[in-house]
DNA sequence: AAAGTAATTAGGTAATTGCTTAATTAATGG
DNA sequence: CCATTAATTAAGCAATTACCTAATTACTTT
């Protein structure tokens, strides 16, 4: 397996996939980066420009997001282009919600949101 | 300010509701507690028994989960009974997913899960 | 090949976290 | 009312985090 929402019942090192995702999401700057990337891919520099912290600090956040499988890194010449990987985020959060909640609640809200937009099959 | 999924564009103290929820979820023991509580309410002691760490440490985790609005605390005699508050968890995660992802992806997965179970309206 | 730009790595530090044990508060039963 | 059990608060500490500046790597342009 490779799921890990329930994490190590067996009390181990806490470096599962879910752990990496949830840790990545626990930081406001990192969530902000994801939000920026949801609009469009950006270079490391463009992302850093949107923050008041130093470039290396932002680079570190990007690396954590990448390790969590939430964003992808593509080198283009001297630039590094980052973009969102939606699946891992959605699957991890969704899997967790499914496990913790007796199912049913989330659907209503999502159905509403869905109704307001175009349908993808 | 009180929503904060997008967090402080304005660069502030990062103590929003979303911040509290995501921080709460970033810990494996805390996610484990939520999973236990998804099955049934439990007293602080019953929860602590399921971990190898000390009772005060577990108590602290419970307090963080409560502050995040993910669980509720009810004193019953000399016991303290904890139980899950599903709404806050689901709404926060759902809201975040809606914001970061172009909508549509989560629904399919949840619909599948829903089909496998009984329908709540 | 030298200079400039983009990005990361390295090294250091103050603040925070995640636990511990000891002390305290609160409810129950003899 | 004293002892016991449940739970939290308090105090302290090792390990980690989140940032910084300086140095390095890698690509581009002249």
Tab-separated table of C-alpha atoms (C1' of nucleotides) in Angstrom:
chain	number	residue	atom	x	y	z
A	1	UNK	CA	0.000	0.000	0.000
A	2	UNK	CA	0.886	3.626	-0.117
A	3	UNK	CA	-2.100	5.329	1.441
A	4	UNK	CA	-1.308	6.069	5.094
A	5	UNK	CA	-4.217	8.255	6.070
A	6	UNK	CA	-4.466	6.313	9.267
A	7	UNK	CA	-0.717	6.594	9.631
A	8	UNK	CA	1.497	4.284	11.516
A	9	UNK	CA	-0.600	2.522	14.073
A	10	UNK	CA	2.647	0.665	14.497
A	11	UNK	CA	4.360	3.779	15.801
A	12	UNK	CA	7.173	4.410	13.367
A	13	UNK	CA	8.953	7.307	11.717
A	14	UNK	CA	5.972	9.312	10.456
A	15	UNK	CA	7.289	9.824	6.943
A	16	UNK	CA	4.244	8.519	5.084
A	17	UNK	CA	2.668	10.145	2.100
A	18	UNK	CA	-0.221	11.570	4.083
A	19	UNK	CA	2.167	12.913	6.680
A	20	UNK	CA	4.129	14.768	4.016
A	21	UNK	CA	0.984	16.228	2.481
A	22	UNK	CA	-0.522	17.352	5.783
A	23	UNK	CA	2.760	18.787	6.951
A	24	UNK	CA	3.099	20.681	3.682
A	25	UNK	CA	-0.382	22.108	4.103
A	26	UNK	CA	0.197	23.217	7.689
A	27	UNK	CA	2.110	26.294	6.571
A	28	UNK	CA	0.321	29.469	5.508
A	29	UNK	CA	2.992	30.480	2.991
A	30	UNK	CA	2.849	27.029	1.423
A	31	UNK	CA	-0.929	27.118	1.105
A	32	UNK	CA	-0.562	30.548	-0.403
A	33	UNK	CA	1.880	29.148	-2.969
A	34	UNK	CA	-0.621	26.435	-3.892
A	35	UNK	CA	-3.295	29.068	-4.328
A	36	UNK	CA	-1.053	31.087	-6.624
A	37	UNK	CA	-0.229	27.991	-8.652
A	38	UNK	CA	-3.886	27.095	-8.963
A	39	UNK	CA	-4.266	30.082	-11.261
A	40	UNK	CA	-1.220	29.321	-13.399
A	41	UNK	CA	2.248	27.826	-13.363
A	42	UNK	CA	4.993	30.175	-12.212
A	43	UNK	CA	8.757	30.296	-11.992
A	44	UNK	CA	10.486	30.155	-8.622
A	45	UNK	CA	11.336	33.820	-8.951
A	46	UNK	CA	7.784	34.867	-9.769
A	47	UNK	CA	6.585	33.004	-6.703
A	48	UNK	CA	9.256	34.526	-4.486
A	49	UNK	CA	8.291	38.008	-5.720
A	50	UNK	CA	4.858	37.522	-4.182
A	51	UNK	CA	6.320	37.087	-0.705
A	52	UNK	CA	8.246	39.341	1.577
A	53	UNK	CA	10.580	36.578	2.717
A	54	UNK	CA	13.886	35.729	1.092
A	55	UNK	CA	14.226	33.685	-2.066
A	56	UNK	CA	15.946	30.760	-0.347
A	57	UNK	CA	13.109	30.579	2.172
A	58	UNK	CA	10.576	30.341	-0.631
A	59	UNK	CA	12.750	27.785	-2.387
A	60	UNK	CA	12.627	25.661	0.729
A	61	UNK	CA	8.845	25.848	0.836
A	62	UNK	CA	8.721	24.827	-2.817
A	63	UNK	CA	10.919	21.869	-2.071
A	64	UNK	CA	8.614	20.733	0.730
A	65	UNK	CA	5.590	21.042	-1.546
A	66	UNK	CA	7.396	19.089	-4.237
A	67	UNK	CA	8.442	16.323	-1.868
A	68	UNK	CA	4.808	16.050	-0.781
A	69	UNK	CA	3.876	15.524	-4.415
A	70	UNK	CA	1.710	18.633	-4.501
A	71	UNK	CA	3.666	20.546	-7.142
A	72	UNK	CA	5.973	19.629	-9.985
A	73	UNK	CA	9.285	21.202	-10.907
A	74	UNK	CA	10.380	21.648	-14.511
A	75	UNK	CA	13.631	23.226	-15.451
A	76	UNK	CA	13.323	25.457	-18.487
A	77	UNK	CA	16.651	26.964	-19.361
A	78	UNK	CA	17.844	28.945	-16.399
A	79	UNK	CA	14.341	29.166	-14.976
A	80	UNK	CA	12.506	26.614	-12.891
A	81	UNK	CA	8.850	26.374	-13.607
A	82	UNK	CA	6.492	25.138	-10.903
A	83	UNK	CA	2.935	23.925	-11.356
A	84	UNK	CA	0.228	22.243	-9.345
A	85	UNK	CA	-0.364	18.500	-9.174
A	86	UNK	CA	-3.996	18.424	-8.225
A	87	UNK	CA	-4.483	14.719	-7.852
A	88	UNK	CA	-2.320	14.129	-4.846
A	89	UNK	CA	-3.861	16.979	-2.924
A	90	UNK	CA	-7.408	16.016	-3.700
A	91	UNK	CA	-6.885	12.315	-3.166
A	92	UNK	CA	-5.147	12.712	0.141
A	93	UNK	CA	-7.673	15.128	1.588
A	94	UNK	CA	-10.562	13.216	0.167
A	95	UNK	CA	-9.231	9.916	1.457
A	96	UNK	CA	-8.804	11.402	4.884
A	97	UNK	CA	-12.278	12.856	4.964
A	98	UNK	CA	-13.730	9.568	3.842
A	99	UNK	CA	-11.961	7.804	6.655
A	100	UNK	CA	-12.739	10.203	9.446
A	101	UNK	CA	-16.271	11.105	8.502
A	102	UNK	CA	-19.104	8.637	8.056
A	103	UNK	CA	-19.458	9.664	4.413
A	104	UNK	CA	-22.205	11.736	2.935
A	105	UNK	CA	-21.622	15.156	4.363
A	106	UNK	CA	-19.001	16.338	1.907
A	107	UNK	CA	-21.002	15.404	-1.121
A	108	UNK	CA	-23.752	17.878	-0.576
A	109	UNK	CA	-21.422	20.814	-0.458
A	110	UNK	CA	-19.499	19.676	-3.472
A	111	UNK	CA	-22.624	19.031	-5.399
A	112	UNK	CA	-23.660	22.597	-4.786
A	113	UNK	CA	-20.350	23.884	-6.026
A	114	UNK	CA	-20.615	21.595	-8.984
A	115	UNK	CA	-24.046	22.850	-9.891
A	116	UNK	CA	-22.686	26.376	-10.028
A	117	UNK	CA	-20.095	25.444	-12.624
A	118	UNK	CA	-19.706	23.410	-15.751
A	119	UNK	CA	-19.822	19.655	-15.391
A	120	UNK	CA	-16.835	17.508	-16.091
A	121	UNK	CA	-17.840	13.862	-16.392
B	1	UNK	CA	-10.722	38.536	9.125
B	2	UNK	CA	-11.947	35.041	9.825
B	3	UNK	CA	-11.904	32.865	6.716
B	4	UNK	CA	-8.275	32.581	5.825
B	5	UNK	CA	-8.121	29.736	3.363
B	6	UNK	CA	-6.125	32.046	1.173
B	7	UNK	CA	-4.434	33.234	4.293
B	8	UNK	CA	-2.977	36.582	4.954
B	9	UNK	CA	-2.146	38.139	1.662
B	10	UNK	CA	-1.650	41.013	4.035
B	11	UNK	CA	1.050	39.190	5.969
B	12	UNK	CA	-0.236	38.897	9.517
B	13	UNK	CA	-0.071	36.508	12.451
B	14	UNK	CA	-1.384	33.319	10.846
B	15	UNK	CA	-3.909	32.451	13.531
B	16	UNK	CA	-6.924	32.033	11.290
B	17	UNK	CA	-9.427	29.225	11.387
B	18	UNK	CA	-7.913	27.399	8.445
B	19	UNK	CA	-4.473	27.752	9.951
B	20	UNK	CA	-5.656	26.116	13.161
B	21	UNK	CA	-7.308	23.256	11.310
B	22	UNK	CA	-4.352	22.562	9.044
B	23	UNK	CA	-1.940	22.788	11.907
B	24	UNK	CA	-4.057	20.368	13.901
B	25	UNK	CA	-4.077	17.918	11.008
B	26	UNK	CA	-0.322	18.085	10.490
B	27	UNK	CA	0.334	15.723	13.389
B	28	UNK	CA	0.046	11.953	12.996
B	29	UNK	CA	-1.105	11.383	16.592
B	30	UNK	CA	-3.798	13.994	16.159
B	31	UNK	CA	-5.049	12.459	12.916
B	32	UNK	CA	-5.045	9.127	14.703
B	33	UNK	CA	-7.188	10.606	17.467
B	34	UNK	CA	-9.666	11.869	14.887
B	35	UNK	CA	-9.795	8.421	13.343
B	36	UNK	CA	-10.506	6.841	16.733
B	37	UNK	CA	-13.234	9.369	17.421
B	38	UNK	CA	-14.815	8.746	14.037
B	39	UNK	CA	-15.834	5.336	15.316
B	40	UNK	CA	-17.234	6.560	18.643
B	41	UNK	CA	-16.837	9.173	21.327
B	42	UNK	CA	-14.208	8.404	23.941
B	43	UNK	CA	-12.957	9.744	27.247
B	44	UNK	CA	-9.559	11.391	27.484
B	45	UNK	CA	-8.267	8.344	29.312
B	46	UNK	CA	-9.541	5.890	26.725
B	47	UNK	CA	-7.823	7.920	24.037
B	48	UNK	CA	-4.584	8.120	25.997
B	49	UNK	CA	-4.638	4.339	26.490
B	50	UNK	CA	-4.353	3.915	22.745
B	51	UNK	CA	-1.039	5.753	22.636
B	52	UNK	CA	2.352	5.049	24.084
B	53	UNK	CA	2.954	8.662	25.014
B	54	UNK	CA	2.072	10.228	28.351
B	55	UNK	CA	-1.408	11.343	29.298
B	56	UNK	CA	-0.511	15.037	29.417
B	57	UNK	CA	0.916	14.822	25.915
B	58	UNK	CA	-2.342	13.354	24.654
B	59	UNK	CA	-4.275	15.972	26.576
B	60	UNK	CA	-2.334	18.653	24.749
B	61	UNK	CA	-3.176	17.110	21.400
B	62	UNK	CA	-6.827	17.030	22.375
B	63	UNK	CA	-6.669	20.666	23.302
B	64	UNK	CA	-5.211	21.575	19.903
B	65	UNK	CA	-7.922	19.589	18.147
B	66	UNK	CA	-10.569	21.294	20.238
B	67	UNK	CA	-9.192	24.769	19.579
B	68	UNK	CA	-9.284	23.961	15.878
B	69	UNK	CA	-12.962	23.130	16.271
B	70	UNK	CA	-12.464	19.537	15.173
B	71	UNK	CA	-13.612	17.862	18.384
B	72	UNK	CA	-15.869	18.753	21.268
B	73	UNK	CA	-15.240	18.335	24.978
B	74	UNK	CA	-17.993	17.364	27.400
B	75	UNK	CA	-17.389	16.891	31.067
B	76	UNK	CA	-19.330	13.961	32.512
B	77	UNK	CA	-18.637	13.577	36.186
B	78	UNK	CA	-14.967	13.095	36.642
B	79	UNK	CA	-14.551	11.985	33.036
B	80	UNK	CA	-14.145	14.146	29.983
B	81	UNK	CA	-15.849	12.842	26.922
B	82	UNK	CA	-14.519	13.781	23.489
B	83	UNK	CA	-16.303	13.454	20.182
B	84	UNK	CA	-15.861	14.484	16.590
B	85	UNK	CA	-17.247	17.666	15.029
B	86	UNK	CA	-17.380	16.639	11.421
B	87	UNK	CA	-18.543	19.866	9.884
B	88	UNK	CA	-15.517	21.972	10.549
B	89	UNK	CA	-13.154	19.376	9.207
B	90	UNK	CA	-15.136	18.726	6.079
B	91	UNK	CA	-15.886	22.356	5.387
B	92	UNK	CA	-12.332	23.516	5.820
B	93	UNK	CA	-10.814	20.807	3.662
B	94	UNK	CA	-13.543	21.089	1.107
B	95	UNK	CA	-13.240	24.851	0.951
B	96	UNK	CA	-9.525	24.564	0.481
B	97	UNK	CA	-9.815	21.989	-2.273
B	98	UNK	CA	-12.413	24.116	-4.017
B	99	UNK	CA	-10.080	27.059	-3.928
B	100	UNK	CA	-6.922	25.352	-5.041
B	101	UNK	CA	-8.370	22.961	-7.580
B	102	UNK	CA	-10.493	23.894	-10.567
B	103	UNK	CA	-13.404	21.913	-9.192
B	104	UNK	CA	-14.738	18.660	-10.507
B	105	UNK	CA	-12.078	16.159	-9.572
B	106	UNK	CA	-13.178	15.432	-6.008
B	107	UNK	CA	-16.735	14.766	-6.917
B	108	UNK	CA	-16.112	11.662	-8.907
B	109	UNK	CA	-14.265	9.968	-6.108
B	110	UNK	CA	-16.837	10.888	-3.529
B	111	UNK	CA	-19.660	9.799	-5.730
B	112	UNK	CA	-18.067	6.394	-5.986
B	113	UNK	CA	-17.754	6.120	-2.242
B	114	UNK	CA	-21.300	7.288	-1.864
B	115	UNK	CA	-22.604	4.684	-4.262
B	116	UNK	CA	-21.041	1.982	-2.128
B	117	UNK	CA	-22.965	3.069	0.945
B	118	UNK	CA	-26.377	4.146	2.010
B	119	UNK	CA	-27.520	7.552	0.890
B	120	UNK	CA	-28.072	10.323	3.331
B	121	UNK	CA	-30.038	13.136	1.700
C	1	DA	C1'	35.543	33.410	-21.235
C	2	DA	C1'	33.713	36.989	-18.259
C	3	DA	C1'	29.740	39.040	-16.393
C	4	DG	C1'	24.970	38.752	-15.229
C	5	DT	C1'	20.772	36.424	-13.760
C	6	DA	C1'	18.016	32.422	-11.674
C	7	DA	C1'	17.888	29.233	-8.370
C	8	DT	C1'	19.563	26.238	-4.855
C	9	DT	C1'	22.649	24.689	-1.139
C	10	DA	C1'	25.154	25.627	3.138
C	11	DG	C1'	25.667	27.358	7.572
C	12	DG	C1'	23.925	29.657	11.432
C	13	DT	C1'	20.304	31.217	14.899
C	14	DA	C1'	16.001	32.496	17.452
C	15	DA	C1'	11.622	30.640	18.190
C	16	DT	C1'	8.614	26.775	18.374
C	17	DT	C1'	7.291	21.963	18.998
C	18	DG	C1'	6.567	17.628	21.261
C	19	DC	C1'	7.467	15.349	24.556
C	20	DT	C1'	8.747	14.391	29.659
C	21	DT	C1'	7.816	14.392	35.028
C	22	DA	C1'	5.797	16.809	38.935
C	23	DA	C1'	2.133	19.447	40.772
C	24	DT	C1'	-2.693	20.778	40.769
C	25	DT	C1'	-7.745	20.598	40.284
C	26	DA	C1'	-11.908	18.107	40.494
C	27	DA	C1'	-15.158	14.299	41.232
C	28	DT	C1'	-16.261	9.818	43.599
C	29	DG	C1'	-16.360	6.261	47.212
C	30	DG	C1'	-15.156	4.321	51.747
D	1	DC	C1'	-12.898	13.891	55.357
D	2	DC	C1'	-9.351	11.230	53.455
D	3	DA	C1'	-7.809	8.355	49.598
D	4	DT	C1'	-8.311	7.252	44.776
D	5	DT	C1'	-9.004	8.081	40.056
D	6	DA	C1'	-9.442	11.358	35.926
D	7	DA	C1'	-7.701	15.009	33.756
D	8	DT	C1'	-5.268	19.229	33.199
D	9	DT	C1'	-1.719	22.743	34.106
D	10	DA	C1'	3.120	23.898	34.895
D	11	DA	C1'	7.941	23.691	34.220
D	12	DG	C1'	11.687	22.165	31.707
D	13	DC	C1'	14.362	20.255	27.824
D	14	DA	C1'	16.039	18.111	23.295
D	15	DA	C1'	14.933	18.338	18.659
D	16	DT	C1'	12.945	20.707	14.891
D	17	DT	C1'	11.386	24.648	12.202
D	18	DA	C1'	11.561	28.819	9.663
D	19	DC	C1'	13.893	32.126	8.612
D	20	DC	C1'	18.316	34.840	7.420
D	21	DT	C1'	22.907	35.869	4.727
D	22	DA	C1'	26.683	34.097	2.097
D	23	DA	C1'	28.347	30.855	-1.148
D	24	DT	C1'	27.619	27.893	-5.029
D	25	DT	C1'	25.760	25.966	-9.341
D	26	DA	C1'	23.918	26.479	-13.793
D	27	DC	C1'	22.399	28.788	-17.688
D	28	DT	C1'	22.641	32.954	-20.896
D	29	DT	C1'	24.526	36.842	-23.158
D	30	DT	C1'	28.137	39.540	-24.891
